[in-house]
């Protein structure tokens, strides 16, 4: 199986609210039983390495989260005490504040929304946890219209034996 949709509406995604001022999850991905998700560090769109992530991150007033919001992709395996970073930490979200999701997906802009993974790929088994964590002075509000998409070309799903 290939090209799995991972976004804020996916049935395997839990939307969460961050704690302002702390690095905390806003999304958790829980693969279906018997499957593994592979997040790829290289997709055919654009020229830079990384996995494209498209987002609109809004607070309860419908305003963009501050540009200095930090985010990172993290994972946790059974027995781990806490989540560990599996991507390079991004220290601002200007690419999401200044462009709509449609503009982010445009071939000319896709490299600006790529998140570089630590390694060629990240494998998340059904017993592992995967999260998107942010540190922001404001709290995300999913009901205000926040959106989050991981490009389907960068996610593979396969059955475990």
C-alpha atoms as a printed R data frame, in Angstrom:
    type eleno elety resid chain resno       x      y      z
1   ATOM     1    CA   UNK     A     1   0.000  0.000  0.000
2   ATOM     2    CA   UNK     A     2   1.345  3.450 -0.776
3   ATOM     3    CA   UNK     A     3   0.431  7.089 -0.534
4   ATOM     4    CA   UNK     A     4  -1.438  7.129  2.794
5   ATOM     5    CA   UNK     A     5  -3.296 10.340  3.626
6   ATOM     6    CA   UNK     A     6  -2.173 11.674  6.996
7   ATOM     7    CA   UNK     A     7  -3.985 14.862  7.962
8   ATOM     8    CA   UNK     A     8  -6.100 16.456 10.667
9   ATOM     9    CA   UNK     A     9  -9.175 14.577  9.374
10  ATOM    10    CA   UNK     A    10  -7.601 11.085  9.119
11  ATOM    11    CA   UNK     A    11  -9.157  8.294 11.153
12  ATOM    12    CA   UNK     A    12  -5.732  7.397 12.588
13  ATOM    13    CA   UNK     A    13  -4.979 10.959 13.764
14  ATOM    14    CA   UNK     A    14  -5.845 12.486 17.129
15  ATOM    15    CA   UNK     A    15  -5.978 16.296 17.268
16  ATOM    16    CA   UNK     A    16  -4.655 17.824 20.501
17  ATOM    17    CA   UNK     A    17  -4.198 21.284 21.980
18  ATOM    18    CA   UNK     A    18  -0.689 22.346 22.891
19  ATOM    19    CA   UNK     A    19   0.314 23.861 26.212
20  ATOM    20    CA   UNK     A    20   1.490 27.434 25.498
21  ATOM    21    CA   UNK     A    21   5.196 27.942 26.197
22  ATOM    22    CA   UNK     A    22   5.987 24.189 26.170
23  ATOM    23    CA   UNK     A    23   6.871 21.757 23.391
24  ATOM    24    CA   UNK     A    24   3.717 19.605 23.306
25  ATOM    25    CA   UNK     A    25   1.849 17.529 20.694
26  ATOM    26    CA   UNK     A    26  -0.867 18.965 18.468
27  ATOM    27    CA   UNK     A    27  -1.351 15.739 16.477
28  ATOM    28    CA   UNK     A    28  -0.726 12.087 17.259
29  ATOM    29    CA   UNK     A    29  -0.740  9.390 14.593
30  ATOM    30    CA   UNK     A    30  -1.678  5.834 15.585
31  ATOM    31    CA   UNK     A    31  -1.205  3.364 12.686
32  ATOM    32    CA   UNK     A    32  -3.896  0.724 12.257
33  ATOM    33    CA   UNK     A    33  -3.211 -2.660 13.857
34  ATOM    34    CA   UNK     A    34  -0.952 -4.784 11.697
35  ATOM    35    CA   UNK     A    35   0.427 -1.863  9.662
36  ATOM    36    CA   UNK     A    36   3.540  0.289  9.522
37  ATOM    37    CA   UNK     A    37   3.801  3.839  8.218
38  ATOM    38    CA   UNK     A    38   7.019  4.994  6.575
39  ATOM    39    CA   UNK     A    39   7.646  8.733  6.333
40  ATOM    40    CA   UNK     A    40  10.112  9.468  3.527
41  ATOM    41    CA   UNK     A    41  12.749 12.193  3.612
42  ATOM    42    CA   UNK     A    42  12.699 12.600 -0.155
43  ATOM    43    CA   UNK     A    43   9.707 13.105 -2.443
44  ATOM    44    CA   UNK     A    44   9.647 13.864 -6.153
45  ATOM    45    CA   UNK     A    45   8.166 17.328 -5.716
46  ATOM    46    CA   UNK     A    46  10.672 20.178 -5.521
47  ATOM    47    CA   UNK     A    47  14.416 19.747 -5.225
48  ATOM    48    CA   UNK     A    48  15.129 19.909 -1.469
49  ATOM    49    CA   UNK     A    49  15.126 16.888  0.797
50  ATOM    50    CA   UNK     A    50  12.389 16.554  3.383
51  ATOM    51    CA   UNK     A    51   8.730 15.629  3.574
52  ATOM    52    CA   UNK     A    52   6.211 18.320  2.533
53  ATOM    53    CA   UNK     A    53   3.848 19.417  5.275
54  ATOM    54    CA   UNK     A    54   1.023 21.830  4.515
55  ATOM    55    CA   UNK     A    55  -0.697 23.664  7.344
56  ATOM    56    CA   UNK     A    56  -2.859 26.477  8.606
57  ATOM    57    CA   UNK     A    57  -2.304 26.878 12.344
58  ATOM    58    CA   UNK     A    58  -4.821 29.152 14.055
59  ATOM    59    CA   UNK     A    59  -5.624 30.221 17.614
60  ATOM    60    CA   UNK     A    60  -9.119 30.464 19.135
61  ATOM    61    CA   UNK     A    61  -9.644 33.950 17.646
62  ATOM    62    CA   UNK     A    62  -8.901 32.589 14.149
63  ATOM    63    CA   UNK     A    63  -5.509 34.326 13.997
64  ATOM    64    CA   UNK     A    64  -2.346 32.610 12.789
65  ATOM    65    CA   UNK     A    65  -0.119 31.231 15.512
66  ATOM    66    CA   UNK     A    66   2.949 33.477 16.009
67  ATOM    67    CA   UNK     A    67   5.675 33.193 13.368
68  ATOM    68    CA   UNK     A    68   8.207 32.213 16.064
69  ATOM    69    CA   UNK     A    69   6.285 29.001 16.801
70  ATOM    70    CA   UNK     A    70   8.684 26.033 16.789
71  ATOM    71    CA   UNK     A    71   7.702 22.582 15.557
72  ATOM    72    CA   UNK     A    72   9.222 19.128 15.255
73  ATOM    73    CA   UNK     A    73   8.129 15.622 14.272
74  ATOM    74    CA   UNK     A    74   8.625 13.113 17.092
75  ATOM    75    CA   UNK     A    75   8.238  9.395 17.744
76  ATOM    76    CA   UNK     A    76   7.990  7.093 20.728
77  ATOM    77    CA   UNK     A    77   8.561  3.346 20.817
78  ATOM    78    CA   UNK     A    78   7.310  0.987 23.531
79  ATOM    79    CA   UNK     A    79   9.493  1.421 26.591
80  ATOM    80    CA   UNK     A    80  10.566  4.980 25.701
81  ATOM    81    CA   UNK     A    81   9.956  7.447 28.525
82  ATOM    82    CA   UNK     A    82   9.166 10.285 26.129
83  ATOM    83    CA   UNK     A    83   8.936 11.278 22.497
84  ATOM    84    CA   UNK     A    84  12.230 11.826 20.635
85  ATOM    85    CA   UNK     A    85  12.741 14.130 17.626
86  ATOM    86    CA   UNK     A    86  12.783 12.384 14.240
87  ATOM    87    CA   UNK     A    87  13.056 15.605 12.233
88  ATOM    88    CA   UNK     A    88  15.103 18.764 12.322
89  ATOM    89    CA   UNK     A    89  13.428 21.278 14.648
90  ATOM    90    CA   UNK     A    90  11.960 24.197 12.691
91  ATOM    91    CA   UNK     A    91  12.126 27.503 14.558
92  ATOM    92    CA   UNK     A    92   9.390 29.429 12.774
93  ATOM    93    CA   UNK     A    93   6.195 28.882 10.806
94  ATOM    94    CA   UNK     A    94   6.384 31.842  8.417
95  ATOM    95    CA   UNK     A    95   5.857 29.528  5.444
96  ATOM    96    CA   UNK     A    96   2.433 28.619  6.892
97  ATOM    97    CA   UNK     A    97   1.513 32.145  7.973
98  ATOM    98    CA   UNK     A    98   2.382 33.796  4.641
99  ATOM    99    CA   UNK     A    99   0.849 31.230  2.251
100 ATOM   100    CA   UNK     A   100  -2.450 29.384  1.984
101 ATOM   101    CA   UNK     A   101  -2.405 25.576  1.885
102 ATOM   102    CA   UNK     A   102  -2.980 25.767 -1.897
103 ATOM   103    CA   UNK     A   103  -0.019 28.131 -2.301
104 ATOM   104    CA   UNK     A   104   2.145 25.862 -0.120
105 ATOM   105    CA   UNK     A   105   1.339 22.928 -2.439
106 ATOM   106    CA   UNK     A   106   2.416 24.857 -5.542
107 ATOM   107    CA   UNK     A   107   5.577 23.448 -7.176
108 ATOM   108    CA   UNK     A   108   7.359 26.794 -6.698
109 ATOM   109    CA   UNK     A   109   6.710 26.788 -2.929
110 ATOM   110    CA   UNK     A   110   6.833 23.118 -1.919
111 ATOM   111    CA   UNK     A   111  10.510 23.195 -0.890
112 ATOM   112    CA   UNK     A   112   9.703 25.912  1.700
113 ATOM   113    CA   UNK     A   113   7.311 23.570  3.552
114 ATOM   114    CA   UNK     A   114   9.530 20.487  3.605
115 ATOM   115    CA   UNK     A   115  10.594 19.197  6.996
116 ATOM   116    CA   UNK     A   116  13.910 17.364  6.976
117 ATOM   117    CA   UNK     A   117  13.865 14.006  8.726
118 ATOM   118    CA   UNK     A   118  16.819 12.598 10.668
119 ATOM   119    CA   UNK     A   119  17.645  9.814  8.232
120 ATOM   120    CA   UNK     A   120  16.244  8.558  4.928
121 ATOM   121    CA   UNK     A   121  12.925  7.529  6.443
122 ATOM   122    CA   UNK     A   122  11.053  7.124  9.722
123 ATOM   123    CA   UNK     A   123   9.177  3.865 10.315
124 ATOM   124    CA   UNK     A   124   6.221  3.914 12.697
125 ATOM   125    CA   UNK     A   125   4.792  0.498 13.570
126 ATOM   126    CA   UNK     A   126   1.338 -0.050 15.004
127 ATOM   127    CA   UNK     A   127   2.894 -0.228 18.504
128 ATOM   128    CA   UNK     A   128   4.785  3.064 18.083
129 ATOM   129    CA   UNK     A   129   3.526  6.619 18.439
130 ATOM   130    CA   UNK     A   130   4.193  9.520 16.059
131 ATOM   131    CA   UNK     A   131   3.440 13.137 16.904
132 ATOM   132    CA   UNK     A   132   3.730 16.678 15.625
133 ATOM   133    CA   UNK     A   133   4.829 18.910 18.492
134 ATOM   134    CA   UNK     A   134   4.897 22.694 18.677
135 ATOM   135    CA   UNK     A   135   6.117 25.310 21.103
136 ATOM   136    CA   UNK     A   136   4.111 28.496 20.830
137 ATOM   137    CA   UNK     A   137   2.960 31.336 23.028
138 ATOM   138    CA   UNK     A   138  -0.584 30.616 21.768
139 ATOM   139    CA   UNK     A   139  -2.749 27.504 21.815
140 ATOM   140    CA   UNK     A   140  -3.874 25.908 18.546
141 ATOM   141    CA   UNK     A   141  -7.638 25.690 18.017
142 ATOM   142    CA   UNK     A   142  -8.749 23.020 15.550
143 ATOM   143    CA   UNK     A   143 -12.330 24.312 15.534
144 ATOM   144    CA   UNK     A   144 -11.099 27.741 14.294
145 ATOM   145    CA   UNK     A   145 -10.107 26.229 10.928
146 ATOM   146    CA   UNK     A   146  -6.626 24.871 11.616
147 ATOM   147    CA   UNK     A   147  -5.481 22.310  9.044
148 ATOM   148    CA   UNK     A   148  -2.509 19.955  8.816
149 ATOM   149    CA   UNK     A   149  -1.506 17.670  5.921
150 ATOM   150    CA   UNK     A   150   1.515 15.457  5.364
151 ATOM   151    CA   UNK     A   151   1.984 15.051  1.614
152 ATOM   152    CA   UNK     A   152   0.714 11.594  0.612
153 ATOM   153    CA   UNK     A   153   3.735 11.073 -1.671
154 ATOM   154    CA   UNK     A   154   5.913 11.077  1.446
155 ATOM   155    CA   UNK     A   155   3.977  8.410  3.373
156 ATOM   156    CA   UNK     A   156   3.897  4.697  2.670
157 ATOM   157    CA   UNK     A   157   1.712  2.199  4.492
158 ATOM   158    CA   UNK     A   158   2.295 -1.520  4.488
159 ATOM   159    CA   UNK     A   159   1.038 -4.576  6.313
160 ATOM   160    CA   UNK     A   160   3.318 -6.123  8.936
161 ATOM   161    CA   UNK     A   161   3.914 -9.857  8.703
